Amino acid sequence: MEFLYNGSSTHSVTTFVEEYRMVDYREILRLSSDPENSQRRIELTLHSSRHSIREVQAAAKKAGIKWPLDESVSNEMLRDILFPEKTAKAVTYVMPDFADIHSELARPGVNLMLLWTEYCGRCEREGATPYMYTQFCEKYRQWARITKATMRIQHKPGDAMEVDWAGNTLDIQDPVTGEISKAYLFIAVLPCSGFAYAEAREDMRLESWLQCHAHAYSYFGGVTRLLIPDNLKTGVSANTRYETVLNRSYQELAEHYDTAIVPARVEHPKDKPHAEGTVRVASTWILAALRNERFFSIREEQAAVAEKLEELNDRPFQKREGSRRTAYLSEEQPYMRPLPNTDYEPAVWTSNLKVGSDYLVSDGLNKYSVPFDLIGETVNLRLTPNAVEVFYRGTRVAAHVRSHTALRDPAVKPEHMTPEHRKYLSYNEDDFTAWGKSVGEHTAAVVLYFLTGGKEAEQGYKACASLTKLAERYGSARLEKACERLLSFSSTPSIRTLSTILKNGQDKLPVEDSTATAKSSVQHGITRGADYFRKGGASDE
């Protein structure tokens, strides 16, 4: 190759030679990243002019490009970004403002096609030539890889939250028995920034799953547009190529937070790669880091996990500046949706429960009443940490305060009871005593016996209630006479004997005749007579 020297400076010739042979932009940036490397040393190492080195350093600073760079970033890509005018020959193309494009992509509904259309409109108004759409996208991708910017083509800030359970577990040792139980790790991650949330739980049941989601949103301080879980049965009832059927409780969570649940496809972990990757990272920096610790309660374990989580989110990135937390605060937090005004209460649904004859339903620990006219019907239970709600054909028909300890008796509301049972519930000692005196002294004596005959007065309520029914059936006057007859020959009155006296009309007889009849009716002993045995009847048997 011959160079024509026309008296121009040596600098011009050197620059022309360097333009002819590709400048090693990567090496200039690498060596410039070391403060011990002077410009003279870089010049001698790369055989490049100080002018070219200064140009590359200034252009890189202006474009926000810093070492280290990804291995896929070539010198040609760097040249196109740092010196776009060198690649434009016959046609002058307008280089898009990639920093502005990157910022605009974070806004809801904005994509590269819209931004390219707007870019073409500006070029047309200025009489310039725009890049075609494919070149526009490729140059943005190159810029994003070089500057280590978040690739918002794939993940917009505040757009999605990926969730999963970690495969490994932690041990909890009982301080008394020494028995070992397992604790499970819930992971939630925001794909754009990589900001993560982790929580240890005693089980992976639905209630724990829902509570962890609520805690994750509180930790992030906002809600994402999408929620991407795995296909675990606690959250997704069915996920086929035609439809996705969510658990009713999981759907309620989505409605409360105004988010949309989009489960990953079956056996497609790449649908939530950041959750899968964060699970691996958490297994190292949380689970493995705590492998030698001994925990005696889930509270201790949760506190240790929370501490390791903060360390994980503050750990510097290996290939770019900052950490998960700084990336979240600078790029993602402003685009998170606000949290609801009311707190979320996890609700677990239990379907197709048949109401028994006692008009009670169970949450697995205690029994709660429903209206008695639903006996034999099928109802659904909605269980929250503080309430038990009963639904019949989509309508709530009962609600109770939920108890997490075993109750001695079922939780029954008076309005749910039959009229007879409701009346029984209103019984008390004073009312029965007053009623007995209103009928007569003998009835009052029988009532007093029923109320004082047991250890507690409540044990006689049933007998007293039966006494009132006899008064309704036979009349108060006959009941008083029957009590008089009964007390004349027995000191231990009973409802059965009183019923017999009234049924047989013995209360209408004089006291002497009634007493004789009653005594004959309760005689015991041999009834066959002496003649039976005198004739040898016993020997014939």
Coordinates of C-alpha atoms in Angstrom, one line a residue, residues 215-462:
H215 CA -45.2 -10.3 52.0
A216 CA -43.2 -10.1 48.7
Y217 CA -45.4 -7.2 47.4
S218 CA -45.0 -5.4 50.7
Y219 CA -41.2 -5.9 50.6
F220 CA -41.1 -4.5 47.0
G221 CA -43.3 -1.6 48.0
G222 CA -45.5 -2.1 44.9
V223 CA -47.3 -4.5 42.5
T224 CA -46.3 -5.7 39.1
R225 CA -48.6 -6.0 36.1
L226 CA -48.0 -9.8 35.7
L227 CA -47.5 -12.6 38.2
I228 CA -45.7 -15.6 36.8
P229 CA -45.8 -18.8 39.0
D230 CA -45.0 -22.4 38.3
N231 CA -47.7 -25.0 37.8
L232 CA -47.9 -26.1 41.4
K233 CA -51.3 -27.5 42.4
T234 CA -51.7 -25.0 45.3
G235 CA -52.1 -22.2 42.8
V236 CA -53.1 -23.6 39.4
S237 CA -55.8 -26.2 39.1
A238 CA -55.2 -26.8 35.4
N239 CA -52.9 -25.4 32.7
T240 CA -53.5 -26.9 29.2
R241 CA -52.8 -25.5 25.7
Y242 CA -56.5 -24.4 25.6
E243 CA -57.1 -22.9 29.0
T244 CA -55.7 -22.0 32.5
V245 CA -57.8 -22.7 35.5
L246 CA -56.6 -20.9 38.7
N247 CA -57.3 -21.9 42.2
R248 CA -60.1 -19.7 43.5
S249 CA -58.0 -18.4 46.4
Y250 CA -55.1 -17.5 44.0
Q251 CA -57.5 -15.7 41.8
E252 CA -58.8 -13.7 44.7
L253 CA -55.2 -12.6 45.4
A254 CA -54.8 -11.4 41.8
E255 CA -58.0 -9.4 42.1
H256 CA -57.0 -7.8 45.3
Y257 CA -53.6 -6.7 43.9
D258 CA -55.0 -5.9 40.5
T259 CA -52.5 -8.2 38.7
A260 CA -52.8 -10.9 36.1
I261 CA -51.5 -14.4 36.8
V262 CA -49.8 -16.0 33.8
P263 CA -48.5 -19.5 34.8
A264 CA -45.4 -20.9 33.1
R265 CA -46.1 -23.6 30.6
V266 CA -45.8 -27.1 31.9
E267 CA -42.2 -28.3 31.8
H268 CA -41.0 -24.9 30.5
P269 CA -38.8 -23.4 33.2
K270 CA -37.5 -20.9 30.7
D271 CA -40.8 -19.1 30.9
K272 CA -39.5 -17.8 34.3
P273 CA -35.8 -18.0 33.9
H274 CA -35.0 -15.2 36.5
A275 CA -36.9 -17.1 39.2
E276 CA -35.1 -20.3 38.3
G277 CA -31.7 -18.4 38.3
T278 CA -32.5 -16.6 41.6
V279 CA -33.5 -19.9 43.2
R280 CA -30.0 -21.2 42.4
V281 CA -28.4 -18.0 43.7
A282 CA -30.5 -18.1 46.8
S283 CA -29.6 -21.7 47.3
T284 CA -26.0 -20.6 47.5
W285 CA -26.1 -17.3 49.3
I286 CA -29.0 -18.1 51.7
L287 CA -29.5 -21.9 52.1
A288 CA -25.9 -22.9 51.7
A289 CA -24.6 -19.9 53.7
L290 CA -26.8 -21.1 56.7
R291 CA -26.0 -24.8 56.4
N292 CA -23.9 -24.8 59.6
E293 CA -26.4 -22.8 61.6
R294 CA -28.8 -24.5 64.1
F295 CA -32.3 -23.2 64.4
F296 CA -34.8 -24.1 67.1
S297 CA -37.9 -22.3 65.7
I298 CA -39.2 -21.0 62.4
R299 CA -38.9 -17.4 63.8
E300 CA -35.2 -17.8 64.2
E301 CA -34.9 -19.2 60.7
Q302 CA -37.0 -16.5 59.1
A303 CA -34.8 -13.8 60.8
A304 CA -31.6 -15.4 59.5
V305 CA -33.1 -15.7 56.0
A306 CA -34.1 -12.1 56.0
E307 CA -30.6 -11.1 57.0
K308 CA -29.0 -13.1 54.2
L309 CA -31.6 -11.7 51.7
E310 CA -30.4 -8.2 52.4
E311 CA -26.8 -9.3 51.8
L312 CA -27.9 -10.9 48.5
N313 CA -29.7 -7.8 47.2
D314 CA -26.7 -5.6 48.2
R315 CA -24.1 -7.9 46.6
P316 CA -22.4 -6.1 43.6
F317 CA -23.1 -7.4 40.1
Q318 CA -20.1 -9.2 38.6
K319 CA -20.5 -7.9 35.0
R320 CA -21.9 -4.4 35.6
E321 CA -22.0 -1.7 38.2
G322 CA -24.4 -1.6 41.0
S323 CA -26.5 -4.3 42.8
R324 CA -29.9 -5.7 42.7
R325 CA -31.1 -3.0 45.1
T326 CA -29.6 -0.1 43.2
A327 CA -30.9 -1.4 39.9
Y328 CA -34.4 -1.7 41.5
L329 CA -34.3 1.8 43.0
S330 CA -33.0 3.5 39.9
E331 CA -34.8 1.7 37.1
E332 CA -37.8 -0.3 38.4
Q333 CA -39.3 1.2 41.6
P334 CA -40.9 4.2 39.8
Y335 CA -42.8 1.9 37.5
M336 CA -44.3 -0.4 40.2
R337 CA -48.1 -0.1 40.7
P338 CA -49.2 1.1 44.1
L339 CA -50.2 -1.3 46.8
P340 CA -53.9 -1.6 47.6
N341 CA -55.3 0.6 50.4
T342 CA -56.5 -2.4 52.4
D343 CA -54.4 -5.2 53.7
Y344 CA -54.7 -8.6 52.0
E345 CA -56.1 -11.5 54.0
P346 CA -55.2 -14.9 52.5
A347 CA -58.4 -16.9 52.0
V348 CA -58.5 -20.7 51.5
W349 CA -61.7 -22.2 49.9
T350 CA -63.1 -25.6 50.8
S351 CA -65.8 -26.7 48.4
N352 CA -68.7 -29.1 48.4
L353 CA -69.3 -29.6 52.1
K354 CA -72.6 -31.2 53.0
V355 CA -74.4 -29.7 56.0
G356 CA -75.3 -32.3 58.6
S357 CA -78.4 -32.6 60.7
D358 CA -76.8 -30.6 63.4
Y359 CA -76.4 -27.7 60.9
L360 CA -72.7 -27.4 61.5
V361 CA -69.7 -27.3 59.2
S362 CA -66.0 -27.8 60.1
D363 CA -62.8 -26.0 59.2
G364 CA -60.8 -29.0 60.2
L365 CA -60.4 -27.9 63.8
N366 CA -63.7 -26.5 65.0
K367 CA -67.4 -26.6 64.0
Y368 CA -69.4 -23.6 63.0
S369 CA -73.2 -23.2 62.5
V370 CA -75.1 -22.4 59.3
P371 CA -78.9 -21.6 59.0
F372 CA -80.8 -24.8 59.9
D373 CA -82.8 -24.7 56.7
L374 CA -79.6 -25.6 54.8
I375 CA -79.5 -29.1 56.4
G376 CA -78.6 -31.6 53.6
E377 CA -77.4 -28.9 51.2
T378 CA -73.9 -28.4 49.8
V379 CA -71.9 -25.3 50.8
N380 CA -68.5 -23.8 50.3
L381 CA -66.2 -22.4 53.0
R382 CA -63.9 -19.4 52.7
L383 CA -61.3 -19.5 55.5
T384 CA -59.1 -16.5 56.3
P385 CA -56.8 -16.1 59.3
N386 CA -59.6 -14.3 61.2
A387 CA -62.9 -15.4 59.7
V388 CA -64.9 -18.4 58.6
E389 CA -67.4 -17.6 55.8
V390 CA -70.0 -20.0 54.4
F391 CA -71.3 -19.5 50.9
Y392 CA -74.4 -21.2 49.4
R393 CA -74.9 -20.8 45.6
G394 CA -72.5 -17.9 45.6
T395 CA -74.2 -16.0 48.4
R396 CA -72.7 -15.7 51.9
V397 CA -75.1 -17.2 54.4
A398 CA -72.9 -17.3 57.6
A399 CA -69.8 -15.7 59.0
H400 CA -67.9 -16.5 62.2
V401 CA -64.8 -15.3 64.0
R402 CA -62.2 -18.1 63.4
S403 CA -60.5 -19.8 66.3
H404 CA -57.1 -21.4 65.9
T405 CA -57.5 -23.4 69.1
A406 CA -59.9 -26.3 69.7
L407 CA -63.2 -25.0 71.2
R408 CA -65.1 -27.0 73.8
D409 CA -68.4 -26.5 72.0
P410 CA -69.3 -25.6 68.4
A411 CA -69.6 -21.9 67.5
V412 CA -73.4 -21.6 67.1
K413 CA -75.3 -18.4 66.4
P414 CA -78.9 -18.3 67.8
E415 CA -80.3 -17.1 64.5
H416 CA -79.1 -20.3 62.8
M417 CA -80.9 -22.6 65.2
T418 CA -84.3 -24.2 64.9
P419 CA -87.1 -22.5 66.9
E420 CA -87.1 -25.4 69.4
H421 CA -83.3 -25.2 69.9
R422 CA -83.4 -21.4 70.1
K423 CA -86.0 -21.6 72.8
Y424 CA -83.9 -24.1 74.7
L425 CA -81.0 -21.7 74.5
S426 CA -83.0 -19.1 76.3
Y427 CA -83.7 -21.4 79.3
N428 CA -82.5 -20.4 82.7
E429 CA -83.0 -21.4 86.4
D430 CA -85.0 -18.3 87.4
D431 CA -87.5 -18.6 84.5
F432 CA -88.2 -22.3 85.2
T433 CA -88.6 -21.6 89.0
A434 CA -91.0 -18.8 88.3
W435 CA -93.0 -20.9 85.8
G436 CA -93.3 -23.8 88.3
K437 CA -94.7 -21.5 91.0
S438 CA -97.2 -20.1 88.5
V439 CA -98.6 -23.6 87.9
G440 CA -98.8 -24.7 91.5
E441 CA -96.8 -25.7 94.6
H442 CA -96.5 -29.4 93.6
T443 CA -95.2 -28.5 90.1
A444 CA -92.8 -26.0 91.7
A445 CA -91.5 -28.8 94.0
V446 CA -90.9 -31.1 90.9
V447 CA -89.1 -28.2 89.1
L448 CA -87.0 -27.6 92.2
Y449 CA -86.1 -31.3 92.3
F450 CA -85.0 -31.3 88.6
L451 CA -82.8 -28.1 89.1
T452 CA -81.1 -29.3 92.3
G453 CA -80.9 -33.0 91.6
G454 CA -77.7 -32.8 89.5
K455 CA -74.4 -31.2 90.0
E456 CA -75.4 -28.1 88.0
A457 CA -78.8 -26.6 87.4
E458 CA -78.2 -26.8 83.6
Q459 CA -78.5 -30.6 83.9
G460 CA -82.2 -30.3 84.8
Y461 CA -83.1 -27.9 82.0
K462 CA -84.1 -30.7 79.7

